[in-house]
PDB file of N, CA and C in Angstrom:
ATOM      1  N   UNK D  18     -17.668  -2.497 -33.351  1.00 78.00           N
ATOM      2  CA  UNK D  18     -16.292  -2.788 -33.000  1.00 78.00           C
ATOM      3  C   UNK D  18     -15.716  -1.721 -32.064  1.00 78.00           C
ATOM      4  N   UNK D  19     -16.005  -0.467 -32.332  1.00 81.00           N
ATOM      5  CA  UNK D  19     -15.463   0.605 -31.500  1.00 81.00           C
ATOM      6  C   UNK D  19     -16.046   0.567 -30.091  1.00 81.00           C
ATOM      7  N   UNK D  20     -17.306   0.146 -29.979  1.00 90.00           N
ATOM      8  CA  UNK D  20     -17.916   0.059 -28.651  1.00 90.00           C
ATOM      9  C   UNK D  20     -17.229  -1.015 -27.810  1.00 90.00           C
ATOM     10  N   UNK D  21     -16.853  -2.114 -28.447  1.00 89.00           N
ATOM     11  CA  UNK D  21     -16.177  -3.192 -27.731  1.00 89.00           C
ATOM     12  C   UNK D  21     -14.822  -2.710 -27.201  1.00 89.00           C
ATOM     13  N   UNK D  22     -14.087  -2.001 -28.037  1.00 90.00           N
ATOM     14  CA  UNK D  22     -12.791  -1.465 -27.617  1.00 90.00           C
ATOM     15  C   UNK D  22     -12.981  -0.468 -26.479  1.00 90.00           C
ATOM     16  N   UNK D  23     -14.006   0.376 -26.582  1.00 90.00           N
ATOM     17  CA  UNK D  23     -14.280   1.363 -25.533  1.00 90.00           C
ATOM     18  C   UNK D  23     -14.590   0.673 -24.215  1.00 90.00           C
ATOM     19  N   UNK D  24     -15.392  -0.387 -24.252  1.00 90.00           N
ATOM     20  CA  UNK D  24     -15.738  -1.109 -23.027  1.00 90.00           C
ATOM     21  C   UNK D  24     -14.508  -1.775 -22.416  1.00 90.00           C
ATOM     22  N   UNK D  25     -13.647  -2.340 -23.267  1.00 91.00           N
ATOM     23  CA  UNK D  25     -12.432  -2.986 -22.768  1.00 91.00           C
ATOM     24  C   UNK D  25     -11.513  -1.951 -22.124  1.00 91.00           C
ATOM     25  N   UNK D  26     -11.353  -0.806 -22.774  1.00 94.00           N
ATOM     26  CA  UNK D  26     -10.501   0.253 -22.220  1.00 94.00           C
ATOM     27  C   UNK D  26     -11.081   0.795 -20.921  1.00 94.00           C
ATOM     28  N   UNK D  27     -12.389   0.911 -20.859  1.00 94.00           N
ATOM     29  CA  UNK D  27     -13.044   1.388 -19.642  1.00 94.00           C
ATOM     30  C   UNK D  27     -12.801   0.410 -18.493  1.00 94.00           C
ATOM     31  N   UNK D  28     -12.945  -0.878 -18.775  1.00 93.00           N
ATOM     32  CA  UNK D  28     -12.702  -1.900 -17.755  1.00 93.00           C
ATOM     33  C   UNK D  28     -11.261  -1.915 -17.297  1.00 93.00           C
ATOM     34  N   UNK D  29     -10.334  -1.770 -18.243  1.00 95.00           N
ATOM     35  CA  UNK D  29      -8.913  -1.763 -17.895  1.00 95.00           C
ATOM     36  C   UNK D  29      -8.577  -0.544 -17.041  1.00 95.00           C
ATOM     37  N   UNK D  30      -9.162   0.589 -17.361  1.00 95.00           N
ATOM     38  CA  UNK D  30      -8.931   1.795 -16.562  1.00 95.00           C
ATOM     39  C   UNK D  30      -9.465   1.646 -15.154  1.00 95.00           C
ATOM     40  N   UNK D  31     -10.639   1.056 -15.034  1.00 96.00           N
ATOM     41  CA  UNK D  31     -11.241   0.840 -13.719  1.00 96.00           C
ATOM     42  C   UNK D  31     -10.376  -0.086 -12.871  1.00 96.00           C
ATOM     43  N   UNK D  32      -9.910  -1.167 -13.479  1.00 97.00           N
ATOM     44  CA  UNK D  32      -9.056  -2.113 -12.757  1.00 97.00           C
ATOM     45  C   UNK D  32      -7.746  -1.444 -12.348  1.00 97.00           C
ATOM     46  N   UNK D  33      -7.173  -0.646 -13.224  1.00 97.00           N
ATOM     47  CA  UNK D  33      -5.914   0.036 -12.914  1.00 97.00           C
ATOM     48  C   UNK D  33      -6.075   0.992 -11.740  1.00 97.00           C
ATOM     49  N   UNK D  34      -7.154   1.746 -11.720  1.00 98.00           N
ATOM     50  CA  UNK D  34      -7.403   2.670 -10.613  1.00 98.00           C
ATOM     51  C   UNK D  34      -7.609   1.896  -9.313  1.00 98.00           C
ATOM     52  N   UNK D  35      -8.357   0.806  -9.368  1.00 98.00           N
ATOM     53  CA  UNK D  35      -8.606  -0.008  -8.181  1.00 98.00           C
ATOM     54  C   UNK D  35      -7.307  -0.589  -7.632  1.00 98.00           C
ATOM     55  N   UNK D  36      -6.487  -1.149  -8.512  1.00 98.00           N
ATOM     56  CA  UNK D  36      -5.212  -1.723  -8.079  1.00 98.00           C
ATOM     57  C   UNK D  36      -4.308  -0.637  -7.506  1.00 98.00           C
ATOM     58  N   UNK D  37      -4.319   0.535  -8.100  1.00 98.00           N
ATOM     59  CA  UNK D  37      -3.520   1.640  -7.587  1.00 98.00           C
ATOM     60  C   UNK D  37      -3.934   2.057  -6.190  1.00 98.00           C
ATOM     61  N   UNK D  38      -5.234   2.135  -5.956  1.00 98.00           N
ATOM     62  CA  UNK D  38      -5.735   2.517  -4.630  1.00 98.00           C
ATOM     63  C   UNK D  38      -5.375   1.458  -3.592  1.00 98.00           C
ATOM     64  N   UNK D  39      -5.539   0.188  -3.949  1.00 98.00           N
ATOM     65  CA  UNK D  39      -5.198  -0.895  -3.017  1.00 98.00           C
ATOM     66  C   UNK D  39      -3.701  -0.880  -2.712  1.00 98.00           C
ATOM     67  N   UNK D  40      -2.880  -0.668  -3.730  1.00 99.00           N
ATOM     68  CA  UNK D  40      -1.431  -0.610  -3.534  1.00 99.00           C
ATOM     69  C   UNK D  40      -1.042   0.559  -2.640  1.00 99.00           C
ATOM     70  N   UNK D  41      -1.662   1.696  -2.860  1.00 99.00           N
ATOM     71  CA  UNK D  41      -1.385   2.876  -2.037  1.00 99.00           C
ATOM     72  C   UNK D  41      -1.764   2.625  -0.583  1.00 99.00           C
ATOM     73  N   UNK D  42      -2.938   2.046  -0.359  1.00 98.00           N
ATOM     74  CA  UNK D  42      -3.394   1.774   1.007  1.00 98.00           C
ATOM     75  C   UNK D  42      -2.473   0.769   1.695  1.00 98.00           C
ATOM     76  N   UNK D  43      -2.045  -0.255   0.963  1.00 99.00           N
ATOM     77  CA  UNK D  43      -1.141  -1.253   1.530  1.00 99.00           C
ATOM     78  C   UNK D  43       0.204  -0.630   1.881  1.00 99.00           C
ATOM     79  N   UNK D  44       0.709   0.219   1.009  1.00 98.00           N
ATOM     80  CA  UNK D  44       1.984   0.886   1.268  1.00 98.00           C
ATOM     81  C   UNK D  44       1.929   1.789   2.482  1.00 98.00           C
ATOM     82  N   UNK D  45       0.850   2.535   2.610  1.00 98.00           N
ATOM     83  CA  UNK D  45       0.695   3.424   3.766  1.00 98.00           C
ATOM     84  C   UNK D  45       0.601   2.604   5.050  1.00 98.00           C
ATOM     85  N   UNK D  46      -0.166   1.522   5.013  1.00 98.00           N
ATOM     86  CA  UNK D  46      -0.309   0.678   6.204  1.00 98.00           C
ATOM     87  C   UNK D  46       1.029   0.063   6.599  1.00 98.00           C
ATOM     88  N   UNK D  47       1.790  -0.424   5.625  1.00 99.00           N
ATOM     89  CA  UNK D  47       3.106  -1.009   5.927  1.00 99.00           C
ATOM     90  C   UNK D  47       4.054   0.047   6.486  1.00 99.00           C
ATOM     91  N   UNK D  48       4.024   1.231   5.927  1.00 98.00           N
ATOM     92  CA  UNK D  48       4.873   2.310   6.418  1.00 98.00           C
ATOM     93  C   UNK D  48       4.559   2.678   7.852  1.00 98.00           C
ATOM     94  N   UNK D  49       3.292   2.772   8.171  1.00 98.00           N
ATOM     95  CA  UNK D  49       2.882   3.105   9.543  1.00 98.00           C
ATOM     96  C   UNK D  49       3.320   2.008  10.511  1.00 98.00           C
ATOM     97  N   UNK D  50       3.140   0.744  10.107  1.00 98.00           N
ATOM     98  CA  UNK D  50       3.553  -0.356  10.981  1.00 98.00           C
ATOM     99  C   UNK D  50       5.066  -0.358  11.193  1.00 98.00           C
ATOM    100  N   UNK D  51       5.841  -0.025  10.155  1.00 98.00           N
ATOM    101  CA  UNK D  51       7.296   0.026  10.302  1.00 98.00           C
ATOM    102  C   UNK D  51       7.721   1.160  11.230  1.00 98.00           C
ATOM    103  N   UNK D  52       7.056   2.297  11.142  1.00 98.00           N
ATOM    104  CA  UNK D  52       7.368   3.420  12.031  1.00 98.00           C
ATOM    105  C   UNK D  52       7.065   3.050  13.478  1.00 98.00           C
ATOM    106  N   UNK D  53       5.930   2.405  13.710  1.00 98.00           N
ATOM    107  CA  UNK D  53       5.566   1.991  15.069  1.00 98.00           C
ATOM    108  C   UNK D  53       6.565   0.969  15.609  1.00 98.00           C
ATOM    109  N   UNK D  54       6.935  -0.007  14.770  1.00 98.00           N
ATOM    110  CA  UNK D  54       7.891  -1.025  15.209  1.00 98.00           C
ATOM    111  C   UNK D  54       9.247  -0.394  15.518  1.00 98.00           C
ATOM    112  N   UNK D  55       9.688   0.535  14.696  1.00 96.00           N
ATOM    113  CA  UNK D  55      10.957   1.215  14.948  1.00 96.00           C
ATOM    114  C   UNK D  55      10.928   2.031  16.223  1.00 96.00           C
ATOM    115  N   UNK D  56       9.809   2.700  16.467  1.00 96.00           N
ATOM    116  CA  UNK D  56       9.678   3.488  17.694  1.00 96.00           C
ATOM    117  C   UNK D  56       9.725   2.589  18.924  1.00 96.00           C
ATOM    118  N   UNK D  57       9.093   1.421  18.836  1.00 95.00           N
ATOM    119  CA  UNK D  57       9.128   0.489  19.967  1.00 95.00           C
ATOM    120  C   UNK D  57      10.543  -0.028  20.202  1.00 95.00           C
ATOM    121  N   UNK D  58      11.277  -0.294  19.117  1.00 94.00           N
ATOM    122  CA  UNK D  58      12.656  -0.750  19.266  1.00 94.00           C
ATOM    123  C   UNK D  58      13.526   0.330  19.903  1.00 94.00           C
ATOM    124  N   UNK D  59      13.368   1.560  19.456  1.00 94.00           N
ATOM    125  CA  UNK D  59      14.153   2.657  20.027  1.00 94.00           C
ATOM    126  C   UNK D  59      13.794   2.902  21.487  1.00 94.00           C
ATOM    127  N   UNK D  60      12.520   2.771  21.817  1.00 93.00           N
ATOM    128  CA  UNK D  60      12.089   2.992  23.194  1.00 93.00           C
ATOM    129  C   UNK D  60      12.623   1.905  24.123  1.00 93.00           C
ATOM    130  N   UNK D  61      12.766   0.684  23.614  1.00 92.00           N
ATOM    131  CA  UNK D  61      13.205  -0.417  24.464  1.00 92.00           C
ATOM    132  C   UNK D  61      14.689  -0.699  24.414  1.00 92.00           C
ATOM    133  N   UNK D  62      15.470   0.100  23.693  1.00 88.00           N
ATOM    134  CA  UNK D  62      16.901  -0.209  23.569  1.00 88.00           C
ATOM    135  C   UNK D  62      17.656  -0.028  24.879  1.00 88.00           C
ATOM    136  N   UNK D  63      17.144   0.789  25.776  1.00 86.00           N
ATOM    137  CA  UNK D  63      17.835   0.974  27.061  1.00 86.00           C
ATOM    138  C   UNK D  63      17.671  -0.249  27.962  1.00 86.00           C
ATOM    139  N   UNK D  64      16.727  -1.111  27.667  1.00 86.00           N
ATOM    140  CA  UNK D  64      16.482  -2.295  28.487  1.00 86.00           C
ATOM    141  C   UNK D  64      17.336  -3.490  28.062  1.00 86.00           C
ATOM    142  N   UNK D  65      18.073  -3.345  26.956  1.00 83.00           N
ATOM    143  CA  UNK D  65      18.879  -4.448  26.440  1.00 83.00           C
ATOM    144  C   UNK D  65      20.217  -4.478  27.167  1.00 83.00           C
ATOM    145  N   UNK D  66      20.562  -5.645  27.676  1.00 80.00           N
ATOM    146  CA  UNK D  66      21.835  -5.833  28.367  1.00 80.00           C
ATOM    147  C   UNK D  66      22.710  -6.762  27.544  1.00 80.00           C
ATOM    148  N   UNK D  67      23.990  -6.411  27.423  1.00 76.00           N
ATOM    149  CA  UNK D  67      24.928  -7.267  26.694  1.00 76.00           C
ATOM    150  C   UNK D  67      25.898  -7.886  27.652  1.00 76.00           C
TER     151      UNK D  67
END
């Protein structure tokens, strides 16, 4: 019985670490894309005519 619980906890820990890494990578990628998009908007604001 204890081995089964250990295996389940091990699997849950592995999944948690994997999801955390994927979430971190996605967050960093989104942040970089937002910074690039903002820089492009700021660079092109002088070209906007009202």
